[in-house]
């Protein structure tokens, strides 16, 4: 009798153990191994001349926890994406690491990330450990894509200073949210309902010549390769838009 009870119980225990190990393996596999360096400037935050076109906003977004990326830049599609990055040296590094936003393009010594000095130090367990990491300069890391979250912040359209009303419109999208990419943008007339696809000039900068007149709706396509959806802002960009101004979309995105 004992033998007949033991076999099913052993099988159940084995299956549960296998399931636990499989879940742990799946969690581990979600990280990609790589290397990271940091910006060799005296400013702890990012650069205000990054390849994404964010300007000074790109240095301070996310509290300055930002990064340049090499392959993850993806010709500008990767701009605004968020990643959890953690170094792997157990003597110095925390399990949590740091969440960074891609605001620039660059690589150094086989790295996927060039972090701001602030973000690089925040991978460490302590202040002393952060100093040790900075002395190393380049460290082994693991990373994964995570959702971007900006509580109380709507998506913002910043009109580029090079725009020329009413003939040429260029803008960049601030506070990209969720874990999908913005892969296309439409500029729509709110009066005649006509729409046109815009060009990605570089990084996160979208442009068009001869933009429509009147209030404009900037619609964004969020995509992860498997699923995509258009997001229509609550607020329109006014018909008399001005270079250098910012306009609140009125929407937050959690997709």
PDB file of C-alpha atoms in Angstrom:
ATOM      1  CA  UNK A   1       0.000   0.000   0.000  1.00  0.00           C
ATOM      2  CA  UNK A   2       2.786   2.420   0.937  1.00  0.00           C
ATOM      3  CA  UNK A   3       4.520   1.713  -2.375  1.00  0.00           C
ATOM      4  CA  UNK A   4       1.355   2.389  -4.401  1.00  0.00           C
ATOM      5  CA  UNK A   5       0.870   5.756  -2.649  1.00  0.00           C
ATOM      6  CA  UNK A   6       4.519   6.749  -2.982  1.00  0.00           C
ATOM      7  CA  UNK A   7       4.665   6.512  -6.762  1.00  0.00           C
ATOM      8  CA  UNK A   8       1.914   9.083  -7.542  1.00  0.00           C
ATOM      9  CA  UNK A   9       3.214  11.414  -4.847  1.00  0.00           C
ATOM     10  CA  UNK A  10       6.742  11.185  -6.214  1.00  0.00           C
ATOM     11  CA  UNK A  11       5.474  11.875  -9.713  1.00  0.00           C
ATOM     12  CA  UNK A  12       3.525  14.909  -8.523  1.00  0.00           C
ATOM     13  CA  UNK A  13       6.532  16.262  -6.628  1.00  0.00           C
ATOM     14  CA  UNK A  14       8.742  15.748  -9.654  1.00  0.00           C
ATOM     15  CA  UNK A  15       6.292  17.549 -11.946  1.00  0.00           C
ATOM     16  CA  UNK A  16       6.034  20.486  -9.544  1.00  0.00           C
ATOM     17  CA  UNK A  17       9.813  20.709  -9.320  1.00  0.00           C
ATOM     18  CA  UNK A  18      10.140  20.630 -13.108  1.00  0.00           C
ATOM     19  CA  UNK A  19       7.526  23.395 -13.428  1.00  0.00           C
ATOM     20  CA  UNK A  20       9.348  25.558 -10.881  1.00  0.00           C
ATOM     21  CA  UNK A  21      12.673  25.073 -12.643  1.00  0.00           C
ATOM     22  CA  UNK A  22      11.083  25.842 -16.021  1.00  0.00           C
ATOM     23  CA  UNK A  23       9.596  29.081 -14.679  1.00  0.00           C
ATOM     24  CA  UNK A  24      12.939  30.072 -13.187  1.00  0.00           C
ATOM     25  CA  UNK A  25      14.681  29.292 -16.470  1.00  0.00           C
ATOM     26  CA  UNK A  26      12.121  31.355 -18.401  1.00  0.00           C
ATOM     27  CA  UNK A  27      12.662  34.297 -16.044  1.00  0.00           C
ATOM     28  CA  UNK A  28      16.439  34.010 -16.426  1.00  0.00           C
ATOM     29  CA  UNK A  29      16.227  33.687 -20.204  1.00  0.00           C
ATOM     30  CA  UNK A  30      14.371  36.991 -20.423  1.00  0.00           C
ATOM     31  CA  UNK A  31      17.691  38.749 -19.754  1.00  0.00           C
ATOM     32  CA  UNK A  32      20.333  39.137 -22.455  1.00  0.00           C
ATOM     33  CA  UNK A  33      24.014  39.161 -21.536  1.00  0.00           C
ATOM     34  CA  UNK A  34      26.160  42.042 -22.766  1.00  0.00           C
ATOM     35  CA  UNK A  35      28.486  44.828 -21.619  1.00  0.00           C
ATOM     36  CA  UNK A  36      27.998  48.461 -20.609  1.00  0.00           C
ATOM     37  CA  UNK A  37      30.174  51.561 -20.273  1.00  0.00           C
ATOM     38  CA  UNK A  38      29.296  55.125 -19.232  1.00  0.00           C
ATOM     39  CA  UNK A  39      29.566  58.617 -20.715  1.00  0.00           C
ATOM     40  CA  UNK A  40      33.079  59.945 -19.992  1.00  0.00           C
ATOM     41  CA  UNK A  41      31.880  63.427 -19.152  1.00  0.00           C
ATOM     42  CA  UNK A  42      31.715  65.197 -15.804  1.00  0.00           C
ATOM     43  CA  UNK A  43      27.922  65.541 -15.911  1.00  0.00           C
ATOM     44  CA  UNK A  44      26.255  62.631 -14.113  1.00  0.00           C
ATOM     45  CA  UNK A  45      23.243  62.734 -16.414  1.00  0.00           C
ATOM     46  CA  UNK A  46      22.987  62.132 -20.161  1.00  0.00           C
ATOM     47  CA  UNK A  47      23.891  64.266 -23.142  1.00  0.00           C
ATOM     48  CA  UNK A  48      21.769  67.101 -24.552  1.00  0.00           C
ATOM     49  CA  UNK A  49      22.941  66.360 -28.095  1.00  0.00           C
ATOM     50  CA  UNK A  50      21.883  62.722 -28.401  1.00  0.00           C
ATOM     51  CA  UNK A  51      21.089  61.024 -31.708  1.00  0.00           C
ATOM     52  CA  UNK A  52      17.419  60.634 -30.773  1.00  0.00           C
ATOM     53  CA  UNK A  53      16.833  64.382 -31.110  1.00  0.00           C
ATOM     54  CA  UNK A  54      15.468  64.872 -27.582  1.00  0.00           C
ATOM     55  CA  UNK A  55      17.800  67.794 -26.835  1.00  0.00           C
ATOM     56  CA  UNK A  56      18.233  68.746 -23.176  1.00  0.00           C
ATOM     57  CA  UNK A  57      15.154  66.658 -22.351  1.00  0.00           C
ATOM     58  CA  UNK A  58      17.190  63.573 -23.297  1.00  0.00           C
ATOM     59  CA  UNK A  59      19.707  64.334 -20.552  1.00  0.00           C
ATOM     60  CA  UNK A  60      17.208  64.683 -17.727  1.00  0.00           C
ATOM     61  CA  UNK A  61      14.284  62.360 -18.524  1.00  0.00           C
ATOM     62  CA  UNK A  62      13.847  59.545 -15.989  1.00  0.00           C
ATOM     63  CA  UNK A  63      15.900  61.532 -13.491  1.00  0.00           C
ATOM     64  CA  UNK A  64      18.932  61.286 -15.753  1.00  0.00           C
ATOM     65  CA  UNK A  65      18.924  57.476 -15.843  1.00  0.00           C
ATOM     66  CA  UNK A  66      19.449  57.324 -19.595  1.00  0.00           C
ATOM     67  CA  UNK A  67      21.659  55.528 -22.084  1.00  0.00           C
ATOM     68  CA  UNK A  68      23.032  55.445 -25.585  1.00  0.00           C
ATOM     69  CA  UNK A  69      22.501  52.165 -27.431  1.00  0.00           C
ATOM     70  CA  UNK A  70      24.275  50.467 -30.311  1.00  0.00           C
ATOM     71  CA  UNK A  71      22.163  47.810 -32.069  1.00  0.00           C
ATOM     72  CA  UNK A  72      19.163  48.602 -29.842  1.00  0.00           C
ATOM     73  CA  UNK A  73      19.033  52.096 -31.379  1.00  0.00           C
ATOM     74  CA  UNK A  74      17.531  50.435 -34.490  1.00  0.00           C
ATOM     75  CA  UNK A  75      17.777  53.454 -36.779  1.00  0.00           C
ATOM     76  CA  UNK A  76      15.865  55.544 -34.264  1.00  0.00           C
ATOM     77  CA  UNK A  77      12.983  53.134 -33.602  1.00  0.00           C
ATOM     78  CA  UNK A  78      14.611  52.268 -30.270  1.00  0.00           C
ATOM     79  CA  UNK A  79      14.556  55.882 -29.058  1.00  0.00           C
ATOM     80  CA  UNK A  80      12.447  56.244 -25.916  1.00  0.00           C
ATOM     81  CA  UNK A  81      12.471  52.504 -25.129  1.00  0.00           C
ATOM     82  CA  UNK A  82      13.160  51.440 -21.544  1.00  0.00           C
ATOM     83  CA  UNK A  83      15.461  48.661 -20.332  1.00  0.00           C
ATOM     84  CA  UNK A  84      16.341  47.135 -16.996  1.00  0.00           C
ATOM     85  CA  UNK A  85      20.137  46.884 -16.870  1.00  0.00           C
ATOM     86  CA  UNK A  86      22.043  45.165 -14.085  1.00  0.00           C
ATOM     87  CA  UNK A  87      25.723  44.364 -13.778  1.00  0.00           C
ATOM     88  CA  UNK A  88      26.738  40.828 -12.875  1.00  0.00           C
ATOM     89  CA  UNK A  89      29.665  41.276 -10.471  1.00  0.00           C
ATOM     90  CA  UNK A  90      28.186  40.018  -7.185  1.00  0.00           C
ATOM     91  CA  UNK A  91      30.763  41.953  -5.161  1.00  0.00           C
ATOM     92  CA  UNK A  92      29.423  45.304  -6.363  1.00  0.00           C
ATOM     93  CA  UNK A  93      26.116  44.887  -8.160  1.00  0.00           C
ATOM     94  CA  UNK A  94      22.524  44.870  -6.946  1.00  0.00           C
ATOM     95  CA  UNK A  95      19.902  42.418  -8.163  1.00  0.00           C
ATOM     96  CA  UNK A  96      17.603  45.244  -9.232  1.00  0.00           C
ATOM     97  CA  UNK A  97      20.036  47.250 -11.317  1.00  0.00           C
ATOM     98  CA  UNK A  98      18.633  50.373 -12.963  1.00  0.00           C
ATOM     99  CA  UNK A  99      15.922  51.201 -15.510  1.00  0.00           C
ATOM    100  CA  UNK A 100      17.152  53.449 -18.307  1.00  0.00           C
ATOM    101  CA  UNK A 101      15.653  55.231 -21.317  1.00  0.00           C
ATOM    102  CA  UNK A 102      17.385  55.160 -24.715  1.00  0.00           C
ATOM    103  CA  UNK A 103      18.140  58.748 -25.769  1.00  0.00           C
ATOM    104  CA  UNK A 104      21.274  58.407 -27.911  1.00  0.00           C
ATOM    105  CA  UNK A 105      23.279  56.105 -30.168  1.00  0.00           C
ATOM    106  CA  UNK A 106      26.763  54.824 -29.425  1.00  0.00           C
ATOM    107  CA  UNK A 107      28.971  51.882 -28.474  1.00  0.00           C
ATOM    108  CA  UNK A 108      32.296  51.328 -26.754  1.00  0.00           C
ATOM    109  CA  UNK A 109      34.389  48.173 -26.418  1.00  0.00           C
ATOM    110  CA  UNK A 110      31.678  45.690 -27.485  1.00  0.00           C
ATOM    111  CA  UNK A 111      28.936  47.318 -25.413  1.00  0.00           C
ATOM    112  CA  UNK A 112      25.182  47.480 -26.011  1.00  0.00           C
ATOM    113  CA  UNK A 113      24.787  50.406 -23.600  1.00  0.00           C
ATOM    114  CA  UNK A 114      26.670  53.585 -22.742  1.00  0.00           C
ATOM    115  CA  UNK A 115      24.907  54.660 -19.570  1.00  0.00           C
ATOM    116  CA  UNK A 116      24.858  58.065 -17.981  1.00  0.00           C
ATOM    117  CA  UNK A 117      27.310  58.237 -15.069  1.00  0.00           C
ATOM    118  CA  UNK A 118      24.356  58.415 -12.683  1.00  0.00           C
ATOM    119  CA  UNK A 119      22.708  55.278 -14.121  1.00  0.00           C
ATOM    120  CA  UNK A 120      26.006  53.366 -14.163  1.00  0.00           C
ATOM    121  CA  UNK A 121      26.524  54.015 -10.456  1.00  0.00           C
ATOM    122  CA  UNK A 122      22.940  53.088  -9.626  1.00  0.00           C
ATOM    123  CA  UNK A 123      23.609  49.477 -10.662  1.00  0.00           C
ATOM    124  CA  UNK A 124      25.743  49.145  -7.512  1.00  0.00           C
ATOM    125  CA  UNK A 125      24.739  47.981  -4.035  1.00  0.00           C
ATOM    126  CA  UNK A 126      26.313  50.914  -2.165  1.00  0.00           C
ATOM    127  CA  UNK A 127      28.016  54.263  -2.749  1.00  0.00           C
ATOM    128  CA  UNK A 128      31.430  52.665  -2.290  1.00  0.00           C
ATOM    129  CA  UNK A 129      30.494  49.900  -4.728  1.00  0.00           C
ATOM    130  CA  UNK A 130      29.387  52.548  -7.238  1.00  0.00           C
ATOM    131  CA  UNK A 131      32.823  54.157  -7.057  1.00  0.00           C
ATOM    132  CA  UNK A 132      34.408  50.767  -7.725  1.00  0.00           C
ATOM    133  CA  UNK A 133      32.140  50.215 -10.743  1.00  0.00           C
ATOM    134  CA  UNK A 134      33.023  53.621 -12.158  1.00  0.00           C
ATOM    135  CA  UNK A 135      36.707  52.803 -11.783  1.00  0.00           C
ATOM    136  CA  UNK A 136      36.178  49.653 -13.869  1.00  0.00           C
ATOM    137  CA  UNK A 137      34.700  51.726 -16.705  1.00  0.00           C
ATOM    138  CA  UNK A 138      33.217  48.766 -18.619  1.00  0.00           C
ATOM    139  CA  UNK A 139      31.309  45.927 -16.925  1.00  0.00           C
ATOM    140  CA  UNK A 140      29.443  42.766 -17.845  1.00  0.00           C
ATOM    141  CA  UNK A 141      25.690  43.219 -17.639  1.00  0.00           C
ATOM    142  CA  UNK A 142      22.385  41.598 -18.438  1.00  0.00           C
ATOM    143  CA  UNK A 143      19.368  43.512 -19.701  1.00  0.00           C
ATOM    144  CA  UNK A 144      15.735  43.183 -20.732  1.00  0.00           C
ATOM    145  CA  UNK A 145      13.068  45.439 -22.220  1.00  0.00           C
ATOM    146  CA  UNK A 146      10.640  46.839 -19.642  1.00  0.00           C
ATOM    147  CA  UNK A 147       7.620  49.095 -19.787  1.00  0.00           C
ATOM    148  CA  UNK A 148       8.215  52.853 -19.608  1.00  0.00           C
ATOM    149  CA  UNK A 149       6.148  54.558 -16.933  1.00  0.00           C
ATOM    150  CA  UNK A 150       5.834  58.276 -16.235  1.00  0.00           C
ATOM    151  CA  UNK A 151       3.144  58.779 -13.579  1.00  0.00           C
ATOM    152  CA  UNK A 152       1.120  61.968 -14.043  1.00  0.00           C
ATOM    153  CA  UNK A 153       2.784  62.599 -17.419  1.00  0.00           C
ATOM    154  CA  UNK A 154       0.962  62.578 -20.744  1.00  0.00           C
ATOM    155  CA  UNK A 155       2.708  62.073 -24.077  1.00  0.00           C
ATOM    156  CA  UNK A 156       4.084  65.433 -25.203  1.00  0.00           C
ATOM    157  CA  UNK A 157       4.804  66.730 -28.707  1.00  0.00           C
ATOM    158  CA  UNK A 158       7.805  69.063 -28.796  1.00  0.00           C
ATOM    159  CA  UNK A 159       7.947  71.148 -31.989  1.00  0.00           C
ATOM    160  CA  UNK A 160      11.527  71.214 -33.230  1.00  0.00           C
ATOM    161  CA  UNK A 161      13.242  74.611 -33.308  1.00  0.00           C
ATOM    162  CA  UNK A 162      14.041  74.080 -36.996  1.00  0.00           C
ATOM    163  CA  UNK A 163      10.357  74.002 -37.902  1.00  0.00           C
ATOM    164  CA  UNK A 164       9.156  76.821 -40.118  1.00  0.00           C
ATOM    165  CA  UNK A 165       5.460  77.681 -39.823  1.00  0.00           C
ATOM    166  CA  UNK A 166       3.498  77.010 -41.987  1.00  0.00           C
ATOM    167  CA  UNK A 167       5.811  75.298 -44.493  1.00  0.00           C
ATOM    168  CA  UNK A 168       7.811  72.736 -42.517  1.00  0.00           C
ATOM    169  CA  UNK A 169       6.892  70.847 -39.354  1.00  0.00           C
ATOM    170  CA  UNK A 170       9.263  68.697 -37.307  1.00  0.00           C
ATOM    171  CA  UNK A 171       8.585  67.366 -33.824  1.00  0.00           C
ATOM    172  CA  UNK A 172       9.755  64.811 -31.307  1.00  0.00           C
ATOM    173  CA  UNK A 173       7.608  62.689 -28.989  1.00  0.00           C
ATOM    174  CA  UNK A 174       8.343  62.913 -25.243  1.00  0.00           C
ATOM    175  CA  UNK A 175       7.311  60.463 -22.515  1.00  0.00           C
ATOM    176  CA  UNK A 176       6.780  57.421 -24.733  1.00  0.00           C
ATOM    177  CA  UNK A 177       5.003  54.920 -22.478  1.00  0.00           C
ATOM    178  CA  UNK A 178       4.506  51.154 -22.350  1.00  0.00           C
ATOM    179  CA  UNK A 179       6.863  48.589 -23.902  1.00  0.00           C
ATOM    180  CA  UNK A 180       6.022  48.968 -27.584  1.00  0.00           C
ATOM    181  CA  UNK A 181       7.785  51.006 -30.249  1.00  0.00           C
ATOM    182  CA  UNK A 182       6.312  53.954 -32.119  1.00  0.00           C
ATOM    183  CA  UNK A 183       6.756  52.672 -35.660  1.00  0.00           C
ATOM    184  CA  UNK A 184       4.591  55.139 -37.623  1.00  0.00           C
ATOM    185  CA  UNK A 185       3.008  58.563 -37.155  1.00  0.00           C
ATOM    186  CA  UNK A 186       0.087  60.150 -38.996  1.00  0.00           C
ATOM    187  CA  UNK A 187      -0.694  63.845 -39.170  1.00  0.00           C
ATOM    188  CA  UNK A 188      -4.450  64.348 -39.562  1.00  0.00           C
ATOM    189  CA  UNK A 189      -6.597  67.361 -40.303  1.00  0.00           C
ATOM    190  CA  UNK A 190      -9.335  67.620 -37.716  1.00  0.00           C
ATOM    191  CA  UNK A 191     -11.633  69.542 -40.054  1.00  0.00           C
ATOM    192  CA  UNK A 192     -11.372  67.574 -43.313  1.00  0.00           C
ATOM    193  CA  UNK A 193     -10.254  64.297 -41.668  1.00  0.00           C
ATOM    194  CA  UNK A 194      -7.431  63.806 -44.186  1.00  0.00           C
ATOM    195  CA  UNK A 195      -4.287  62.077 -42.901  1.00  0.00           C
ATOM    196  CA  UNK A 196      -0.722  61.687 -44.163  1.00  0.00           C
ATOM    197  CA  UNK A 197       2.085  59.424 -42.959  1.00  0.00           C
ATOM    198  CA  UNK A 198       5.138  61.309 -41.747  1.00  0.00           C
ATOM    199  CA  UNK A 199       8.814  60.617 -42.323  1.00  0.00           C
ATOM    200  CA  UNK A 200      11.181  59.671 -39.511  1.00  0.00           C
ATOM    201  CA  UNK A 201      13.921  62.222 -40.140  1.00  0.00           C
ATOM    202  CA  UNK A 202      16.283  60.713 -37.584  1.00  0.00           C
ATOM    203  CA  UNK A 203      16.010  59.287 -34.079  1.00  0.00           C
ATOM    204  CA  UNK A 204      12.609  60.198 -32.647  1.00  0.00           C
ATOM    205  CA  UNK A 205      12.137  63.246 -34.929  1.00  0.00           C
ATOM    206  CA  UNK A 206       9.175  63.167 -37.354  1.00  0.00           C
ATOM    207  CA  UNK A 207       8.869  65.657 -40.209  1.00  0.00           C
ATOM    208  CA  UNK A 208       6.653  66.807 -43.055  1.00  0.00           C
ATOM    209  CA  UNK A 209       6.684  69.573 -45.641  1.00  0.00           C
ATOM    210  CA  UNK A 210       3.533  71.561 -46.381  1.00  0.00           C
ATOM    211  CA  UNK A 211       1.638  70.404 -43.260  1.00  0.00           C
ATOM    212  CA  UNK A 212      -2.146  70.795 -43.337  1.00  0.00           C
ATOM    213  CA  UNK A 213      -3.650  73.988 -41.979  1.00  0.00           C
ATOM    214  CA  UNK A 214      -5.890  74.185 -38.939  1.00  0.00           C
ATOM    215  CA  UNK A 215      -5.777  72.095 -35.744  1.00  0.00           C
ATOM    216  CA  UNK A 216      -3.813  68.864 -36.197  1.00  0.00           C
ATOM    217  CA  UNK A 217      -4.139  65.403 -34.661  1.00  0.00           C
ATOM    218  CA  UNK A 218      -0.853  63.485 -34.326  1.00  0.00           C
ATOM    219  CA  UNK A 219      -1.658  59.769 -34.283  1.00  0.00           C
ATOM    220  CA  UNK A 220       0.924  57.170 -33.254  1.00  0.00           C
ATOM    221  CA  UNK A 221       1.221  53.491 -34.143  1.00  0.00           C
ATOM    222  CA  UNK A 222       2.520  51.436 -31.217  1.00  0.00           C
ATOM    223  CA  UNK A 223       3.899  48.033 -32.199  1.00  0.00           C
ATOM    224  CA  UNK A 224       5.887  45.144 -30.730  1.00  0.00           C
ATOM    225  CA  UNK A 225       6.088  43.097 -33.914  1.00  0.00           C
ATOM    226  CA  UNK A 226       3.187  40.830 -32.953  1.00  0.00           C
ATOM    227  CA  UNK A 227       0.529  43.378 -32.071  1.00  0.00           C
ATOM    228  CA  UNK A 228      -0.024  46.996 -33.030  1.00  0.00           C
ATOM    229  CA  UNK A 229      -2.560  49.721 -32.353  1.00  0.00           C
ATOM    230  CA  UNK A 230      -3.100  53.358 -33.273  1.00  0.00           C
ATOM    231  CA  UNK A 231      -3.336  55.850 -30.436  1.00  0.00           C
ATOM    232  CA  UNK A 232      -5.401  58.985 -31.086  1.00  0.00           C
ATOM    233  CA  UNK A 233      -4.615  61.907 -28.745  1.00  0.00           C
ATOM    234  CA  UNK A 234      -7.356  63.686 -26.850  1.00  0.00           C
ATOM    235  CA  UNK A 235      -5.830  67.076 -27.565  1.00  0.00           C
ATOM    236  CA  UNK A 236      -4.897  68.551 -30.934  1.00  0.00           C
ATOM    237  CA  UNK A 237      -1.874  70.618 -31.878  1.00  0.00           C
ATOM    238  CA  UNK A 238      -3.222  74.141 -32.549  1.00  0.00           C
ATOM    239  CA  UNK A 239      -3.352  75.404 -36.091  1.00  0.00           C
ATOM    240  CA  UNK A 240      -0.927  78.228 -35.248  1.00  0.00           C
ATOM    241  CA  UNK A 241       1.737  75.911 -33.804  1.00  0.00           C
ATOM    242  CA  UNK A 242       5.089  77.487 -33.028  1.00  0.00           C
ATOM    243  CA  UNK A 243       8.658  76.198 -33.231  1.00  0.00           C
ATOM    244  CA  UNK A 244      10.085  75.335 -29.825  1.00  0.00           C
ATOM    245  CA  UNK A 245       6.674  74.934 -28.153  1.00  0.00           C
ATOM    246  CA  UNK A 246       5.389  71.777 -26.430  1.00  0.00           C
ATOM    247  CA  UNK A 247       1.823  70.473 -26.752  1.00  0.00           C
ATOM    248  CA  UNK A 248       0.163  68.002 -24.392  1.00  0.00           C
ATOM    249  CA  UNK A 249      -1.511  65.049 -26.156  1.00  0.00           C
ATOM    250  CA  UNK A 250      -3.910  64.509 -23.253  1.00  0.00           C
ATOM    251  CA  UNK A 251      -3.228  60.745 -23.277  1.00  0.00           C
ATOM    252  CA  UNK A 252      -1.187  58.205 -21.355  1.00  0.00           C
ATOM    253  CA  UNK A 253      -0.408  54.843 -22.938  1.00  0.00           C
ATOM    254  CA  UNK A 254      -0.168  51.530 -21.093  1.00  0.00           C
ATOM    255  CA  UNK A 255       0.221  49.037 -23.945  1.00  0.00           C
TER     256      UNK A 255
END
